[in-house]
Short mmCIF file of C-alpha atoms in Angstrom, two decimals:
data_model
loop_
_atom_site.label_atom_id
_atom_site.label_comp_id
_atom_site.label_asym_id
_atom_site.label_seq_id
_atom_site.Cartn_x
_atom_site.Cartn_y
_atom_site.Cartn_z
CA MET A 159 4.92 1.40 -4.55
CA ARG A 160 3.54 -1.21 -6.96
CA ALA A 161 -0.23 -1.46 -6.88
CA LEU A 162 -2.96 -3.44 -8.64
CA LEU A 163 -6.19 -1.63 -9.53
CA VAL A 164 -9.14 -3.99 -10.01
CA VAL A 165 -11.86 -2.22 -12.04
CA ASN A 166 -15.42 -3.46 -12.35
CA PRO A 167 -16.59 -1.95 -15.69
CA ALA A 168 -20.22 -2.54 -14.67
CA ALA A 169 -19.90 -0.35 -11.55
CA THR A 170 -23.18 1.55 -11.55
CA THR A 171 -22.06 4.99 -10.37
CA THR A 172 -18.91 5.55 -12.41
CA SER A 173 -18.61 6.23 -16.14
CA ALA A 174 -15.72 5.20 -18.37
CA ARG A 175 -14.54 8.80 -18.40
CA THR A 176 -14.62 9.02 -14.61
CA ARG A 177 -12.70 5.77 -14.29
CA ASP A 178 -10.03 7.10 -16.68
CA VAL A 179 -9.60 10.21 -14.50
CA LEU A 180 -9.28 8.10 -11.36
CA ILE A 181 -6.77 5.77 -12.99
CA HIS A 182 -4.56 8.69 -14.06
CA ALA A 183 -4.74 10.18 -10.58
CA LEU A 184 -3.67 6.94 -8.94
CA ALA A 185 -0.99 6.21 -11.55
CA SER A 186 0.63 9.59 -10.82
CA GLU A 187 1.42 8.40 -7.28
CA MET A 188 2.39 4.75 -7.78
CA LYS A 189 3.42 2.09 -10.27
CA LEU A 190 -0.08 0.96 -11.22
CA GLU A 191 -1.24 -2.13 -13.02
CA VAL A 192 -4.91 -1.85 -14.11
CA VAL A 193 -7.06 -4.93 -14.79
CA THR A 194 -10.72 -4.77 -15.78
CA THR A 195 -12.83 -7.70 -14.55
CA GLU A 196 -14.34 -9.89 -17.26
CA TYR A 197 -16.37 -12.52 -15.39
CA ARG A 198 -17.91 -13.32 -12.04
CA GLY A 199 -15.10 -14.31 -9.68
CA HIS A 200 -12.41 -12.51 -11.72
CA ALA A 201 -11.76 -9.97 -8.94
CA ARG A 202 -11.24 -12.89 -6.51
CA ASP A 203 -8.71 -14.45 -8.89
CA LEU A 204 -6.88 -11.14 -9.20
CA GLY A 205 -6.79 -10.72 -5.44
CA ARG A 206 -5.32 -14.20 -5.05
CA GLN A 207 -2.63 -13.45 -7.65
CA ALA A 208 -1.77 -10.27 -5.80
CA ALA A 209 -1.52 -12.18 -2.52
CA GLU A 210 0.87 -14.65 -4.11
CA SER A 211 2.96 -11.90 -5.75
CA ASP A 212 6.29 -10.88 -4.31
CA ASP A 213 6.05 -7.18 -5.11
CA ILE A 214 2.44 -5.93 -5.07
CA GLU A 215 2.01 -3.84 -1.95
CA LEU A 216 -1.49 -2.51 -2.51
CA VAL A 217 -4.73 -3.69 -4.17
CA VAL A 218 -7.31 -1.04 -5.03
CA ALA A 219 -10.86 -2.21 -5.70
CA LEU A 220 -12.90 0.15 -7.89
CA GLY A 221 -16.48 -1.08 -7.76
CA GLY A 222 -19.26 -1.93 -5.39
CA ASP A 223 -19.44 -4.17 -2.35
CA GLY A 224 -19.48 -7.29 -4.52
CA THR A 225 -16.17 -6.38 -6.15
CA VAL A 226 -14.64 -5.66 -2.75
CA ASN A 227 -15.86 -9.00 -1.39
CA GLU A 228 -14.27 -10.89 -4.26
CA VAL A 229 -10.94 -9.07 -3.86
CA VAL A 230 -10.91 -9.74 -0.13
CA ASN A 231 -11.63 -13.44 -0.64
CA GLY A 232 -8.77 -13.58 -3.10
CA LEU A 233 -6.34 -11.81 -0.80
CA LEU A 234 -7.28 -14.10 2.12
CA HIS A 235 -7.37 -17.34 0.10
CA ASN A 236 -4.72 -18.79 2.39
CA GLY A 237 -5.82 -16.89 5.51
CA PRO A 238 -4.85 -13.59 7.14
CA ASP A 239 -1.20 -12.46 7.28
CA LEU A 240 -0.87 -8.79 8.14
CA ASP A 241 2.91 -8.73 7.63
CA ARG A 242 2.89 -10.33 4.17
CA LEU A 243 -0.35 -9.59 2.36
CA PRO A 244 -0.91 -6.43 0.30
CA ARG A 245 -3.02 -3.70 1.81
CA LEU A 246 -6.52 -3.01 0.47
CA ALA A 247 -7.95 0.30 -0.69
CA VAL A 248 -11.47 0.93 -1.97
CA VAL A 249 -12.85 3.40 -4.46
CA PRO A 250 -16.68 3.16 -4.25
CA GLY A 251 -18.45 2.56 -7.55
CA GLY A 252 -21.58 0.63 -6.60
CA SER A 253 -25.10 1.70 -5.72
CA THR A 254 -24.68 1.47 -1.93
CA ASN A 255 -20.95 0.98 -1.04
CA VAL A 256 -21.57 -0.05 2.56
CA PHE A 257 -18.02 -1.22 3.24
CA ALA A 258 -16.34 1.95 1.93
CA ARG A 259 -18.74 4.21 3.79
CA ALA A 260 -18.34 2.21 7.03
CA LEU A 261 -14.62 2.88 6.75
CA GLY A 262 -15.42 6.61 6.65
CA LEU A 263 -14.68 7.12 2.94
CA PRO A 264 -16.74 9.57 0.83
CA ASN A 265 -19.41 7.91 -1.27
CA ASP A 266 -18.28 9.83 -4.37
CA ALA A 267 -15.58 8.00 -6.33
CA VAL A 268 -13.54 11.14 -7.14
CA GLU A 269 -13.60 12.39 -3.56
CA ALA A 270 -12.77 8.91 -2.27
CA THR A 271 -9.76 8.77 -4.61
CA GLY A 272 -8.52 12.05 -3.22
CA ALA A 273 -8.98 10.76 0.34
CA LEU A 274 -7.15 7.56 -0.58
CA LEU A 275 -4.17 9.45 -2.01
CA ASP A 276 -4.02 11.62 1.13
CA ALA A 277 -4.08 8.49 3.31
CA LEU A 278 -1.27 6.91 1.30
CA ARG A 279 0.88 10.04 1.57
CA GLU A 280 0.30 10.09 5.33
CA ASP A 281 0.67 6.29 5.62
CA ARG A 282 -2.75 5.89 7.29
CA GLU A 283 -3.95 2.33 7.54
CA ARG A 284 -6.12 0.20 9.83
CA ALA A 285 -6.19 -3.52 10.63
CA ILE A 286 -9.85 -4.56 10.53
CA GLY A 287 -11.70 -7.67 11.58
CA LEU A 288 -13.73 -9.72 9.09
CA GLY A 289 -16.36 -12.42 9.19
CA LEU A 290 -15.83 -15.95 7.90
CA ALA A 291 -18.71 -18.31 7.04
CA ALA A 292 -18.38 -22.01 6.26
CA GLY A 293 -20.51 -25.13 5.92
CA THR A 294 -20.83 -26.79 9.33
CA PRO A 295 -18.90 -30.04 9.78
CA GLY A 296 -21.13 -33.09 10.08
CA THR A 297 -23.99 -31.53 8.11
CA GLN A 298 -25.03 -31.71 4.47
CA ASP A 299 -23.38 -28.32 3.93
CA GLU A 300 -19.98 -29.30 5.28
CA ALA A 301 -18.45 -29.35 1.78
CA VAL A 302 -19.46 -25.74 1.09
CA PRO A 303 -16.21 -23.74 0.95
CA SER A 304 -15.58 -20.99 3.47
CA ARG A 305 -16.07 -17.38 2.42
CA TRP A 306 -15.08 -14.07 3.99
CA PHE A 307 -17.47 -11.13 4.32
CA THR A 308 -16.62 -7.54 5.11
CA PHE A 309 -19.76 -5.98 6.59
CA CYS A 310 -22.74 -8.35 6.80
CA ALA A 311 -24.30 -11.72 6.15
CA GLY A 312 -27.83 -13.00 6.53
CA LEU A 313 -29.74 -16.26 6.67
CA GLY A 314 -33.42 -16.21 5.81
CA PHE A 315 -35.61 -13.21 4.98
CA ASP A 316 -33.04 -10.55 4.03
CA ALA A 317 -31.15 -13.01 1.87
CA GLY A 318 -34.40 -13.88 0.11
CA VAL A 319 -34.93 -10.20 -0.64
CA ILE A 320 -31.45 -9.94 -2.15
CA GLY A 321 -32.12 -13.01 -4.28
CA ARG A 322 -35.26 -11.38 -5.63
CA VAL A 323 -33.42 -8.16 -6.39
CA GLU A 324 -30.71 -10.07 -8.28
CA GLN A 325 -33.41 -11.76 -10.36
CA GLN A 326 -34.89 -8.39 -11.24
CA ARG A 327 -31.47 -6.99 -12.18
CA GLU A 328 -30.87 -9.94 -14.49
CA ARG A 329 -34.09 -8.92 -16.22
CA GLY A 330 -32.69 -5.45 -16.83
CA LYS A 331 -34.10 -3.55 -13.83
CA ARG A 332 -31.86 -0.93 -12.20
CA SER A 333 -30.72 -1.41 -8.63
CA THR A 334 -32.68 1.28 -6.77
CA HIS A 335 -33.98 1.60 -3.25
CA ALA A 336 -37.52 1.41 -4.60
CA LEU A 337 -36.69 -1.94 -6.20
CA TYR A 338 -35.46 -3.24 -2.83
CA LEU A 339 -38.55 -2.06 -1.00
CA ARG A 340 -40.84 -3.76 -3.53
CA GLN A 341 -38.96 -7.01 -3.12
CA VAL A 342 -39.19 -6.74 0.69
CA ALA A 343 -42.98 -6.63 0.38
CA ARG A 344 -43.07 -9.57 -2.01
CA GLN A 345 -40.71 -11.63 0.13
CA PHE A 346 -42.87 -10.99 3.18
CA LEU A 347 -46.05 -12.08 1.40
CA ASP A 348 -44.38 -15.28 0.14
CA GLU A 349 -42.36 -16.07 3.30
CA PRO A 350 -43.44 -19.59 4.43
CA HIS A 351 -41.68 -19.54 7.83
CA ARG A 352 -42.60 -16.09 9.15
CA ARG A 353 -44.71 -17.39 12.05
CA HIS A 354 -42.83 -20.57 12.89
CA GLY A 355 -39.09 -20.07 12.54
CA THR A 356 -36.78 -22.86 11.44
CA ILE A 357 -33.43 -21.46 12.61
CA THR A 358 -31.50 -22.46 15.75
CA LEU A 359 -28.51 -20.42 16.94
CA GLU A 360 -25.84 -22.34 18.81
CA ARG A 361 -22.92 -20.81 20.76
CA PRO A 362 -20.22 -22.55 22.80
CA GLY A 363 -21.21 -22.73 26.45
CA GLN A 364 -24.71 -21.28 25.91
CA ASP A 365 -28.18 -22.72 25.52
CA PRO A 366 -29.44 -22.83 21.90
CA VAL A 367 -31.83 -20.13 20.74
CA THR A 368 -34.55 -21.84 18.72
CA ASP A 369 -37.43 -21.07 16.33
CA LEU A 370 -35.83 -18.04 14.73
CA VAL A 371 -37.28 -16.67 11.51
CA MET A 372 -34.23 -14.78 10.26
CA SER A 373 -30.75 -13.78 11.37
CA ILE A 374 -28.67 -10.76 10.37
CA ILE A 375 -24.91 -10.95 11.06
CA CYS A 376 -23.04 -7.63 11.22
CA ASN A 377 -19.31 -7.02 11.14
CA THR A 378 -19.68 -3.25 11.29
CA SER A 379 -22.26 -0.53 11.64
CA PRO A 380 -24.30 0.76 9.83
CA TRP A 381 -25.81 -2.39 8.37
CA THR A 382 -26.79 -0.64 5.13
CA PHE A 383 -27.89 2.69 3.70
CA LEU A 384 -31.12 3.95 2.19
CA GLY A 385 -29.72 6.74 0.06
CA ASN A 386 -27.79 8.86 2.54
CA ARG A 387 -29.65 7.47 5.55
CA PRO A 388 -27.65 4.89 7.54
CA VAL A 389 -29.59 1.89 8.85
CA TYR A 390 -28.37 0.31 12.10
CA ALA A 391 -29.34 -3.33 12.66
CA SER A 392 -26.60 -3.82 15.30
CA PRO A 393 -25.32 -0.39 16.40
CA LYS A 394 -22.47 -1.81 18.51
CA ALA A 395 -20.96 -3.82 15.64
CA SER A 396 -17.42 -2.78 14.78
CA PHE A 397 -14.41 -3.73 12.66
CA ASP A 398 -12.53 -3.90 15.99
CA THR A 399 -14.70 -6.58 17.65
CA GLY A 400 -16.23 -9.94 16.80
CA LEU A 401 -19.57 -10.39 15.02
CA ASP A 402 -22.96 -9.06 16.11
CA VAL A 403 -26.22 -10.89 15.47
CA LEU A 404 -29.79 -9.60 15.24
CA THR A 405 -32.45 -12.30 15.16
CA PHE A 406 -36.25 -12.39 15.14
CA ASN A 407 -38.55 -15.23 16.20
CA ARG A 408 -41.72 -13.82 14.62
CA MET A 409 -42.60 -11.91 11.46
CA SER A 410 -46.30 -11.23 11.77
CA THR A 411 -47.63 -8.15 10.01
CA GLY A 412 -47.53 -6.15 13.24
CA ALA A 413 -44.03 -7.30 14.17
CA VAL A 414 -42.65 -6.51 10.72
CA ALA A 415 -44.20 -3.06 10.73
CA ARG A 416 -42.75 -2.37 14.20
CA TYR A 417 -39.23 -3.61 13.44
CA ALA A 418 -39.16 -2.00 10.01
CA THR A 419 -40.02 1.35 11.61
CA GLN A 420 -37.30 0.80 14.21
CA LEU A 421 -34.77 0.07 11.47
CA LEU A 422 -35.73 3.18 9.51
CA THR A 423 -35.44 5.32 12.64
CA SER A 424 -32.40 3.51 14.07
CA SER A 425 -29.35 5.38 15.32
CA PRO A 426 -25.81 4.60 16.52
CA GLU A 427 -27.30 4.37 20.00
CA ARG A 428 -30.38 2.23 19.34
CA GLY A 429 -31.41 -0.46 16.90
CA PRO A 430 -34.40 -2.83 16.67
CA HIS A 431 -35.60 -4.10 20.03
CA GLY A 432 -38.60 -5.91 21.54
CA LYS A 433 -39.79 -9.26 22.80
CA HIS A 434 -39.44 -10.94 19.40
CA ALA A 435 -35.94 -9.53 18.73
CA LEU A 436 -32.63 -10.69 20.15
CA SER A 437 -29.35 -8.78 19.77
CA LEU A 438 -25.97 -10.40 20.53
CA HIS A 439 -22.69 -8.51 20.55
CA ASP A 440 -19.06 -9.44 19.88
CA LEU A 441 -19.39 -13.16 19.06
CA THR A 442 -16.36 -15.12 17.93
CA ASP A 443 -17.93 -18.46 17.00
CA PHE A 444 -21.54 -19.54 16.45
CA THR A 445 -23.62 -21.71 14.16
CA LEU A 446 -27.01 -21.25 12.51
CA HIS A 447 -28.92 -24.45 11.74
CA SER A 448 -32.20 -24.51 9.87
CA LYS A 449 -34.81 -27.29 9.60
CA ALA A 450 -35.48 -26.16 6.03
CA PRO A 451 -33.06 -24.79 3.41
CA LEU A 452 -32.92 -20.99 3.60
CA PRO A 453 -31.26 -18.37 1.39
CA LEU A 454 -27.88 -17.06 2.49
CA GLN A 455 -26.28 -13.73 1.56
CA MET A 456 -22.91 -12.18 2.26
CA ASP A 457 -22.09 -8.55 1.55
CA GLY A 458 -25.23 -8.28 -0.53
CA ASP A 459 -24.47 -11.31 -2.70
CA HIS A 460 -27.04 -14.13 -2.81
CA LEU A 461 -25.29 -17.48 -2.35
CA GLY A 462 -28.12 -20.01 -2.65
CA LEU A 463 -29.78 -22.13 0.00
CA ARG A 464 -28.15 -23.47 3.16
CA THR A 465 -29.23 -25.53 6.13
CA SER A 466 -26.23 -24.99 8.44
CA VAL A 467 -23.58 -22.23 8.49
CA THR A 468 -20.79 -21.72 11.00
CA PHE A 469 -19.62 -18.12 11.49
CA THR A 470 -16.29 -16.91 12.88
CA GLY A 471 -15.30 -13.36 13.74
CA VAL A 472 -11.62 -12.89 12.91
CA ARG A 473 -9.98 -9.81 14.42
CA ARG A 474 -7.21 -7.96 12.60
CA ALA A 475 -7.64 -9.96 9.42
CA LEU A 476 -6.64 -7.36 6.81
CA ARG A 477 -4.93 -3.97 6.52
CA VAL A 478 -6.94 -1.26 4.74
CA ILE A 479 -6.05 2.27 3.71
CA VAL A 480 -8.16 4.84 5.49
#
């Protein structure tokens, strides 16, 4: 088997020595080409090259969720093709690694490499669904290129938090759960639309849902992790179904305290609920419009401001090693 290993040298939980050990372990089982990313978007370019190659059968992403997202977008540059495209494998190297953990992989890079090699020897793979987001035709965002996401997206509050975290990291701060929690508090205090939402959710054949403050889109469950604690925004979300949506139409101090507590105590059976929360399961197509530009995130990557985004849940989009 010929494989491409895409290595993010800035992966926060692996050292250069650890990466060398993992590379040798993988190279003992396959013909391995190793490329270290050098710029933002490099992993996407490498994924696209692998997709256009005639002989690469497997792409391994060693890094966090951002690296995985770039590789996936490269592999699917021309759309899904289960019979032709290389398979994807993930070795977690980021601070949270939601996608890898949602697949059932260990969060430790060495253990995950061992699990990956076992899966390859036993030929274990899975065809998973993915989310696709694009600028809505007929709106000012229609020229925004489409982008795939593996586990989540968000319009509004949570994307604003991620934007703040990225700003802090650019200033040299480490990505920690404490950093995220501080930015949640600051985003809440500065949120201009928390009482009067600007988002409308539209679905084919259904009445619009208006005046939403924020929307979380999940392609799998859990939504994220706080250390080893899984957080379930949409417990029914799955790689085998369409997309799930959790929306809120109010973010008063009391509502935020209530829903934050529900998130922190969520389980595979129960997520946030209440009169200001709406949960939708297994959606294939829907659009989020906003009266004011709002931040958008996908797989934990802040993508700037948007006023209209169309989401599509695509089943069986990519083969992954599990």
